[in-house]
PDB file of C-alpha atoms and ligand atoms in Angstrom:
ATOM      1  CA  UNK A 249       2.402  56.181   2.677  1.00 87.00           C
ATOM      2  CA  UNK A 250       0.723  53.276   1.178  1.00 92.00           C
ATOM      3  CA  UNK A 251      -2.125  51.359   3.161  1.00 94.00           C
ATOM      4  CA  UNK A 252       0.596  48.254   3.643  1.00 94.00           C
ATOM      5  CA  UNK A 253       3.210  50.699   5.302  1.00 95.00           C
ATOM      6  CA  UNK A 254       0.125  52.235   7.200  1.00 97.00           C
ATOM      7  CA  UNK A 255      -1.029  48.525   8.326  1.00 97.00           C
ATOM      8  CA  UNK A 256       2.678  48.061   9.967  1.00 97.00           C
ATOM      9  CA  UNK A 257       3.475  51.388  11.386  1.00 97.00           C
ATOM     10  CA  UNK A 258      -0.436  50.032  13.229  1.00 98.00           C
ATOM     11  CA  UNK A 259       0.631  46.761  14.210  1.00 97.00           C
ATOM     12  CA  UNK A 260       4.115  48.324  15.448  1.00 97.00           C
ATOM     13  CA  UNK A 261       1.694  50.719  17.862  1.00 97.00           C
ATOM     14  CA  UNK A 262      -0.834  47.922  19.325  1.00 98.00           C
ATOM     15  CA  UNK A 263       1.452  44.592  19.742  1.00 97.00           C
ATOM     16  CA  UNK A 264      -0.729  41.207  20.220  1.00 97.00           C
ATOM     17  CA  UNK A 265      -4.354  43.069  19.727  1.00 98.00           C
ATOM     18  CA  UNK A 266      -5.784  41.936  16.486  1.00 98.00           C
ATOM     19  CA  UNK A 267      -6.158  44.567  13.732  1.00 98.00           C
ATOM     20  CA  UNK A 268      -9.382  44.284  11.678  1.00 98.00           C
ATOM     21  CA  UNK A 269      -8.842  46.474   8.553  1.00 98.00           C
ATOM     22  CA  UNK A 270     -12.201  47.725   7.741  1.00 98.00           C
ATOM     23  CA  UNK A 271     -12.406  48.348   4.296  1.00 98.00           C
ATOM     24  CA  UNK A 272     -15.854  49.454   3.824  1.00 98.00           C
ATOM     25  CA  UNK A 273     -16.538  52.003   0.571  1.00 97.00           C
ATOM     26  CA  UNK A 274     -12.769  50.766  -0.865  1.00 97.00           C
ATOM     27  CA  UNK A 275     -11.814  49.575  -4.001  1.00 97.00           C
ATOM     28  CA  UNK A 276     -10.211  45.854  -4.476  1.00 97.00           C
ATOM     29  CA  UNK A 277      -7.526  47.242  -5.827  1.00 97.00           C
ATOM     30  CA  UNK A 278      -6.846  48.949  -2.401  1.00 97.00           C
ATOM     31  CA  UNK A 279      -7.331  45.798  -0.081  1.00 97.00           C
ATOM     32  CA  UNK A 280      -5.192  43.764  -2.249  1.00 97.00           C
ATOM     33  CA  UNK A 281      -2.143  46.404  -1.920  1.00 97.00           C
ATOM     34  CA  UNK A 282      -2.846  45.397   2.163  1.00 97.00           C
ATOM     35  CA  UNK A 283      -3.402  41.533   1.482  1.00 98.00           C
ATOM     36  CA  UNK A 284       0.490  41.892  -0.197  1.00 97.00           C
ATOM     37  CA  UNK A 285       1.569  43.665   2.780  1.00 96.00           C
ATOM     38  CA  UNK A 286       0.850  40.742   4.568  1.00 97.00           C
ATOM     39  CA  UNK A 287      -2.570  41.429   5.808  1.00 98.00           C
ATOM     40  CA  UNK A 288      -5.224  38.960   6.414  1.00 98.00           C
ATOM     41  CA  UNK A 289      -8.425  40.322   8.042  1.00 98.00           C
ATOM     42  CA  UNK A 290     -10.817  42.698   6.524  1.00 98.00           C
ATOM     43  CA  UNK A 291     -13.864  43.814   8.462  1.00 98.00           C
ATOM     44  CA  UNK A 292     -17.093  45.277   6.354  1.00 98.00           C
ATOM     45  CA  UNK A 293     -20.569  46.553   7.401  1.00 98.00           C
ATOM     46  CA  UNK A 294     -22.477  45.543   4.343  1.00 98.00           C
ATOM     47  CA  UNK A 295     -23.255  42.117   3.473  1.00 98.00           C
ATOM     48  CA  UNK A 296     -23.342  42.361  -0.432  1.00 98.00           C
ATOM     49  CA  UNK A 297     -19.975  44.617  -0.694  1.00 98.00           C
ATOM     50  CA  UNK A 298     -18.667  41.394   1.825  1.00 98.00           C
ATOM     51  CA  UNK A 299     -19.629  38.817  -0.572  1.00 98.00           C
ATOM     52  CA  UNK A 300     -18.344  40.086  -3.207  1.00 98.00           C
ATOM     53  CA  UNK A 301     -15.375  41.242  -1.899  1.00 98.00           C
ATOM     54  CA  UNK A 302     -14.720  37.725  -0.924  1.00 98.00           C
ATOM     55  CA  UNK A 303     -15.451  36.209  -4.554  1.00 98.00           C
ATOM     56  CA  UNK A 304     -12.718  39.088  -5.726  1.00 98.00           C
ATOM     57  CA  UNK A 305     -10.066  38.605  -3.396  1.00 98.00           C
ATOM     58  CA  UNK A 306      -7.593  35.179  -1.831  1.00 98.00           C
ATOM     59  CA  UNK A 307      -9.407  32.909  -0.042  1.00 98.00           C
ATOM     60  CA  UNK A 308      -7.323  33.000   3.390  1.00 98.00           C
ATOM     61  CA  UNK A 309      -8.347  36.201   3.826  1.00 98.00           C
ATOM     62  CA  UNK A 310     -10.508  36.327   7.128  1.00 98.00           C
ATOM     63  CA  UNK A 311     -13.750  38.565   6.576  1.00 99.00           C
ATOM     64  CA  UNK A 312     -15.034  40.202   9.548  1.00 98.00           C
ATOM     65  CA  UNK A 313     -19.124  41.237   9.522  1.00 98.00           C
ATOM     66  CA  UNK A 314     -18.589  44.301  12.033  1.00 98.00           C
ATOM     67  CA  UNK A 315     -21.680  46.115  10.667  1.00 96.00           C
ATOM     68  CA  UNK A 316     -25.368  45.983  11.919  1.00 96.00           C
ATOM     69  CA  UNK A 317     -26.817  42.460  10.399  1.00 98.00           C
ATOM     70  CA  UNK A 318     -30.476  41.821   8.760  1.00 97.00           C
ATOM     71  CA  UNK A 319     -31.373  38.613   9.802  1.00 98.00           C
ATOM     72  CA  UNK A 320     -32.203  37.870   6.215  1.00 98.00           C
ATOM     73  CA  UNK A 321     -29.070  38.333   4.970  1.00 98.00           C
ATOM     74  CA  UNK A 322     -27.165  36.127   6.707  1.00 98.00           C
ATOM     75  CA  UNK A 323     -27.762  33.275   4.427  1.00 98.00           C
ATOM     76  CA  UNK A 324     -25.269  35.569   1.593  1.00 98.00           C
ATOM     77  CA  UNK A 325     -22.115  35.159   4.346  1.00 98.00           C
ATOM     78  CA  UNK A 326     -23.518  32.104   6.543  1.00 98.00           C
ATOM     79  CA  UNK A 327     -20.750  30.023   4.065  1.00 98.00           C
ATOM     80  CA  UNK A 328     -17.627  31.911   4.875  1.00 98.00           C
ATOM     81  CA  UNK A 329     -17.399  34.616   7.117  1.00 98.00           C
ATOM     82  CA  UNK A 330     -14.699  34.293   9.975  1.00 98.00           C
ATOM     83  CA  UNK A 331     -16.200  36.501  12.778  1.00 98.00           C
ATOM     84  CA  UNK A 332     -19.644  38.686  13.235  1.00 98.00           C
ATOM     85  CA  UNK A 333     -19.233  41.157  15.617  1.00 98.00           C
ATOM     86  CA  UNK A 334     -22.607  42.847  15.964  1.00 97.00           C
ATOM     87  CA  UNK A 335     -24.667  40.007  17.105  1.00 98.00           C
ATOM     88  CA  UNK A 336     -27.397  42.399  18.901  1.00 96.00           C
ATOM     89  CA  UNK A 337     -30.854  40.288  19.118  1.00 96.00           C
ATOM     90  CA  UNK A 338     -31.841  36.539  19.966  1.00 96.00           C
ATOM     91  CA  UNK A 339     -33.553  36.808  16.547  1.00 97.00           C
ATOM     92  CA  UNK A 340     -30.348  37.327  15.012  1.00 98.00           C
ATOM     93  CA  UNK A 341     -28.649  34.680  16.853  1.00 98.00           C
ATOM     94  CA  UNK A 342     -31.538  32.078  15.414  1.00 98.00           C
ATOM     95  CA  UNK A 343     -30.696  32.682  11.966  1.00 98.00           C
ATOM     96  CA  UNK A 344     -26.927  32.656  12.743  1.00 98.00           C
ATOM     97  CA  UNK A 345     -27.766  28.900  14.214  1.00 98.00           C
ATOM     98  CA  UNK A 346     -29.432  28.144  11.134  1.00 98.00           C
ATOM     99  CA  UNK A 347     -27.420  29.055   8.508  1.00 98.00           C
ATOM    100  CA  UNK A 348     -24.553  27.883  10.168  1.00 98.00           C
ATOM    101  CA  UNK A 349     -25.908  24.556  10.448  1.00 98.00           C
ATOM    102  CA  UNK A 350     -26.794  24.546   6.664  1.00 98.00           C
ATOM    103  CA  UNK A 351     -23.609  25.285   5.820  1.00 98.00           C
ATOM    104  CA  UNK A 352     -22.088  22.560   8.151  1.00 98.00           C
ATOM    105  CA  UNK A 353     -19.890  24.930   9.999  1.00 98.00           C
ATOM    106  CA  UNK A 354     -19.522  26.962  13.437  1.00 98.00           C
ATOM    107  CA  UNK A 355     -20.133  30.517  13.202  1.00 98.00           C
ATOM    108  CA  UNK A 356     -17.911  33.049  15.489  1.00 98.00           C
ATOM    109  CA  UNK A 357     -19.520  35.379  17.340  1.00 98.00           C
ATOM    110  CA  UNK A 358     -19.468  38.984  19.425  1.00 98.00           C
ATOM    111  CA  UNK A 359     -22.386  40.077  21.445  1.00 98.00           C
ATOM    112  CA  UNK A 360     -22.548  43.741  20.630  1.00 98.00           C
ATOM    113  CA  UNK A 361     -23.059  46.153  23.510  1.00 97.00           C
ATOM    114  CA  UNK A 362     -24.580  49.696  23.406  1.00 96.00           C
ATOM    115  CA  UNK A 363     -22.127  51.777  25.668  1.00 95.00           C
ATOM    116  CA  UNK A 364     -22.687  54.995  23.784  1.00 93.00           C
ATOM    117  CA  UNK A 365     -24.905  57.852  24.777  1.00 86.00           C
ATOM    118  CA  UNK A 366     -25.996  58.235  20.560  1.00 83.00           C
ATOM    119  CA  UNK A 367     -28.902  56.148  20.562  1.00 79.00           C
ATOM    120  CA  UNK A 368     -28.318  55.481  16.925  1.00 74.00           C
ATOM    121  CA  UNK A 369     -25.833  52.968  17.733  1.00 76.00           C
ATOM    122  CA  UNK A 370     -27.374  48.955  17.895  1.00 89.00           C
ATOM    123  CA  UNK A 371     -26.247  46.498  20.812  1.00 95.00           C
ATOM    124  CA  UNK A 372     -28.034  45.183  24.257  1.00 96.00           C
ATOM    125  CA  UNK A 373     -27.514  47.203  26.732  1.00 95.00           C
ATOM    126  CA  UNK A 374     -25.538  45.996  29.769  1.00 94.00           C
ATOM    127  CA  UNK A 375     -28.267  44.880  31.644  1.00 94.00           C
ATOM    128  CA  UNK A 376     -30.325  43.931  28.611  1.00 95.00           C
ATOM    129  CA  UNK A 377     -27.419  41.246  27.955  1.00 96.00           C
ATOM    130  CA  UNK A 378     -26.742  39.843  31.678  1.00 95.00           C
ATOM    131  CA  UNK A 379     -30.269  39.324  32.147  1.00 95.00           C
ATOM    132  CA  UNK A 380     -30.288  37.507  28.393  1.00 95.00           C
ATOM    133  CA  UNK A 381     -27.019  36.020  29.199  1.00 94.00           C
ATOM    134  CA  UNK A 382     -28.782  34.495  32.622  1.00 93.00           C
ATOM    135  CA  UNK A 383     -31.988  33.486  31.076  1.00 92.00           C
ATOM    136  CA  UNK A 384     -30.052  31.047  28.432  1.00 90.00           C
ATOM    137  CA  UNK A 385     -27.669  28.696  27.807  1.00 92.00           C
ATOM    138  CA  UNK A 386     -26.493  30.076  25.213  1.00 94.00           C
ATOM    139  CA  UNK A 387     -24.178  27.411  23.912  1.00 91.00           C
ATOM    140  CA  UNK A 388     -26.549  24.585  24.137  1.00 93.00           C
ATOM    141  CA  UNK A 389     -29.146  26.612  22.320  1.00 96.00           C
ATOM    142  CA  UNK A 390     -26.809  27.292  19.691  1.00 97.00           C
ATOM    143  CA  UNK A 391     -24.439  24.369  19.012  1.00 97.00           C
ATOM    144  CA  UNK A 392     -23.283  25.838  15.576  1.00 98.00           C
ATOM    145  CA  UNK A 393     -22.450  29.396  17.302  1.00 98.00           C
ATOM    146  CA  UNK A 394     -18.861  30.108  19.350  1.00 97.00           C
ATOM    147  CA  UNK A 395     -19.333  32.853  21.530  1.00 98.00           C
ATOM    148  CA  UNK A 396     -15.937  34.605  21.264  1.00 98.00           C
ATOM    149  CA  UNK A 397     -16.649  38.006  23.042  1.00 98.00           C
ATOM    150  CA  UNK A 398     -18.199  41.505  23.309  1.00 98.00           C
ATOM    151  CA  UNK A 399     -17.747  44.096  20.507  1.00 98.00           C
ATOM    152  CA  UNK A 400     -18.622  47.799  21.166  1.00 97.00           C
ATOM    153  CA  UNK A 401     -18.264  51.298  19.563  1.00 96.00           C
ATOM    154  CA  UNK A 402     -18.090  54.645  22.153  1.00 96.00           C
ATOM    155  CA  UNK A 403     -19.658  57.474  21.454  1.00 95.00           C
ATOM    156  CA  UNK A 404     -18.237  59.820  18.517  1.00 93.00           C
ATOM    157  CA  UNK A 405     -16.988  62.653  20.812  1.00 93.00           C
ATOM    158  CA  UNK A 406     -13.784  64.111  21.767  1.00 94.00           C
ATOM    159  CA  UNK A 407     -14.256  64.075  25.602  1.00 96.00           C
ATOM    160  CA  UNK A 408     -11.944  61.282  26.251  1.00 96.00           C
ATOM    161  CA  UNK A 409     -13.242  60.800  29.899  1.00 97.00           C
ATOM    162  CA  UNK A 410     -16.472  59.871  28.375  1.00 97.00           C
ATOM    163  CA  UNK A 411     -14.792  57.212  25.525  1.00 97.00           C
ATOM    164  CA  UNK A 412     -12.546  55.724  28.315  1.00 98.00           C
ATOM    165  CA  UNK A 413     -15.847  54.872  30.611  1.00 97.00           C
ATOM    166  CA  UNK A 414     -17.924  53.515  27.988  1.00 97.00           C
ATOM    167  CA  UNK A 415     -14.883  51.436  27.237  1.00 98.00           C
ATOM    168  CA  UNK A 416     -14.400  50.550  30.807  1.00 98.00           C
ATOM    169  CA  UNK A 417     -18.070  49.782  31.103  1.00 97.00           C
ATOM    170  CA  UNK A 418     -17.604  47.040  27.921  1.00 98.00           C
ATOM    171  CA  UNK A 419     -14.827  45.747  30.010  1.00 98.00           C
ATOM    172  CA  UNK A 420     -16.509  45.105  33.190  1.00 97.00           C
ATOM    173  CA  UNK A 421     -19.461  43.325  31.297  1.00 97.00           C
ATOM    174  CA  UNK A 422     -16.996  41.618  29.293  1.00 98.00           C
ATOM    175  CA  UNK A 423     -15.485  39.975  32.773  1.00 97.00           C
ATOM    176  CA  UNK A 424     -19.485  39.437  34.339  1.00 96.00           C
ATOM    177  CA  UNK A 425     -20.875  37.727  31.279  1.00 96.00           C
ATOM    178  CA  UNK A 426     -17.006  35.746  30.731  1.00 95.00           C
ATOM    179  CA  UNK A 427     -18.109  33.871  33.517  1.00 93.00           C
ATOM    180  CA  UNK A 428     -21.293  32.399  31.173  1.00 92.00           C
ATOM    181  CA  UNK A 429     -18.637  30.500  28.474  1.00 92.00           C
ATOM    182  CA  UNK A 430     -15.629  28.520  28.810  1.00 87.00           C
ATOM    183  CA  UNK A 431     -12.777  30.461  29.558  1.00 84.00           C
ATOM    184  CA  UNK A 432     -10.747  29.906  26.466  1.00 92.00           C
ATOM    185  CA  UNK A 433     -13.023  30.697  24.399  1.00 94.00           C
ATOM    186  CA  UNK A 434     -14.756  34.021  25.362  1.00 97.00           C
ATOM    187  CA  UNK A 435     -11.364  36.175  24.991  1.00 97.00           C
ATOM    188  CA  UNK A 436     -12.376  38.812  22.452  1.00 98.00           C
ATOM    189  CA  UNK A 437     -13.296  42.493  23.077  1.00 98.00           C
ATOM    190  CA  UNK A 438     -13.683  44.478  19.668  1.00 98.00           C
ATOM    191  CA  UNK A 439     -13.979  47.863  20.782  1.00 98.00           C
ATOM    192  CA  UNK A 440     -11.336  50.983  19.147  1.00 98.00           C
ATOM    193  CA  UNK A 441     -11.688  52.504  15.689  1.00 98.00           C
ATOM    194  CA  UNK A 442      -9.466  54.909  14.172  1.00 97.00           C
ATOM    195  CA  UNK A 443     -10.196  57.599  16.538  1.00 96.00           C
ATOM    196  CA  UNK A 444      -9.939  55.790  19.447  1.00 97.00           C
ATOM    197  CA  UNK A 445      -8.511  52.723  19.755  1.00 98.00           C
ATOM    198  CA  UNK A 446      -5.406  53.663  21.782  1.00 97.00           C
ATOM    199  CA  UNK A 447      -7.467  54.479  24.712  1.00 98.00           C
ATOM    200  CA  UNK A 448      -9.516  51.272  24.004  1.00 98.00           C
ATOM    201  CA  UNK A 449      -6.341  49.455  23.749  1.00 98.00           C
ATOM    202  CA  UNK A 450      -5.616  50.931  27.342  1.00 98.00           C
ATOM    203  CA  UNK A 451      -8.716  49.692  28.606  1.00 98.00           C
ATOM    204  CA  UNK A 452      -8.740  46.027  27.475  1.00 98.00           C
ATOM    205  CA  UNK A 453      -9.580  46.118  23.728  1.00 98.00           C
ATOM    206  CA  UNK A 454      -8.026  42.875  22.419  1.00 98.00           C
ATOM    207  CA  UNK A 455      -9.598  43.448  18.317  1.00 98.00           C
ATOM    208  CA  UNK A 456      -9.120  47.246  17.320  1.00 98.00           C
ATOM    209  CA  UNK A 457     -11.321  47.787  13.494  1.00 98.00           C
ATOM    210  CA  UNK A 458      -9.263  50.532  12.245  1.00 98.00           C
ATOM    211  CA  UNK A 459     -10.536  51.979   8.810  1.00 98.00           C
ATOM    212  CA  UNK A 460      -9.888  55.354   7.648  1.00 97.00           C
ATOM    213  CA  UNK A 461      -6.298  55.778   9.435  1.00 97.00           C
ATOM    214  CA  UNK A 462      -5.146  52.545   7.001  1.00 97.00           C
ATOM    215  CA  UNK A 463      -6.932  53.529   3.830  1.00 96.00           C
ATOM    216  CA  UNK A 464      -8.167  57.380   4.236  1.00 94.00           C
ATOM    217  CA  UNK A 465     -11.778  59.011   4.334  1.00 94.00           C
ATOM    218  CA  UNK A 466     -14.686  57.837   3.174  1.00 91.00           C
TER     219      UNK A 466
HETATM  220  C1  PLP B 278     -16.473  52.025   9.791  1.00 52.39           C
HETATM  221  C2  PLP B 278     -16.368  51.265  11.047  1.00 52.39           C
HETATM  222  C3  PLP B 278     -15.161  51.193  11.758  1.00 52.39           C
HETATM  223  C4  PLP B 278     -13.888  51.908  11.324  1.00 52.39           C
HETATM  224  O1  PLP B 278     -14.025  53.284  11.463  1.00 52.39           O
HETATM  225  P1  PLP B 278     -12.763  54.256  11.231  1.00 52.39           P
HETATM  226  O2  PLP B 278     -13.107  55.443  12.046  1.00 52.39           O
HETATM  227  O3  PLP B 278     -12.723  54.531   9.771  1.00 52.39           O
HETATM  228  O4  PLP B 278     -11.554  53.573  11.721  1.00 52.39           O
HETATM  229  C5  PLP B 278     -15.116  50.428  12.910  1.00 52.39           C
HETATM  230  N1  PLP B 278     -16.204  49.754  13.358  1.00 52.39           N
HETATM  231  C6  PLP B 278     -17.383  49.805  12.701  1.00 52.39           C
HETATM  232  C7  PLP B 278     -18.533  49.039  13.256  1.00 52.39           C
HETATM  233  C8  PLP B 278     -17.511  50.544  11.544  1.00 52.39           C
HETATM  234  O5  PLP B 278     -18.693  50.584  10.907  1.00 52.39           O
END
């Protein structure tokens, strides 16, 4: 099956949830074969394999930053990208503001949220990002930021008791720190990946980043 047929026989599975197609590691030639299938966002974890993905490819293609982000680098995708979905440090958010502003232009945005027990995963932790959440105003700090949602990723594991409550635990935050923003814009909650993302569909995902089950292993 080709990555276009594997896109739809996706989209046929999840409905109205958003499919990012992370494309991380794969060849242009591959996410073009998608972009002809009709598909329009790509998600990518590293900022220089972004950029110049996004020099190679059509420009109404919406790139998704769902990788960990250096604040220094932000400047090399401040002009274009469409969504960053690990926003995990006020630091980070400052440099977002910045470059955004530079570039004349609002910058979406996911808080990320550790919910997994590996502790090599980034993201505030629950409390970590109420307390944040309570401390600012986070839109009138950042006036070139929307705040669009949460994004998470649950721990690699089979136990799907575990994956389901980290999920539900991104959920419940989502709906405690939804109260913070205006209600039509803080709608998104990234969370599901190829392994997963039927049971994060189940509990509330609205953005599933799907990679390997669209264009193989890495
Ligand atoms: C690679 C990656 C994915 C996709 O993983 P698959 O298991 O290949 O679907 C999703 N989210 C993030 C943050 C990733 O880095």
């Amino acid at each position: 099956m080709s990555s276009a047929e594997k896109i739809q026989e996706i989209k046929n599975v999840i409905g109205s949830v958003t499919l990012v197609a992370v494309s991380k590691t794969k060849p242009i030639s591959l996410l073009q074969e998608a972009y002809d299938g009709g598909q329009r966002i790509f998600g990518e974890n590293r900022v220089q394999e972004l950029a110049d993905k996004f020099e190679a490819l059509p420009k109404d293609i919406q790139w998704h930053m769902i990788g960990h982000l250096q604040s220094n680098k932000v400047k090399y995708i401040a002009p274009f990208v469409h969504l960053i979905h690990a926003v995990d440090s006020e630091s980070l958010l400052k440099e977002i503001q910045k470059q955004a502003l530079k570039n004349n232009r609002t910058i979406d945005c996911l808080l990320q949220v550790h919910i997994a027990k590996e502790t090599n995963k980034f993201g505030f932790s629950a409390e970590e990002l109420l307390e944040f959440i309570s401390r600012k105003d986070l839109q009138n700090d950042f006036p070139n930021i929307s705040f669009k949602g949460l994004m998470g990723m649950a721990t690699f594991s089979d136990d799907q008791d575990l994956v389901r409550s980290e999920f539900r635990t991104l959920k419940s935050t989502f709906d405690t720190v939804k109260a913070h923003f205006s209600e039509d814009q803080f709608t998104e909650i990234s969370m599901g990946m190829s392994g997963d993302y039927l049971l994060a569909i189940e509990e509330g995902s609205t953005m599933v980043r799907i990679g390997s089950s669209i264009f193989g292993g890495r």
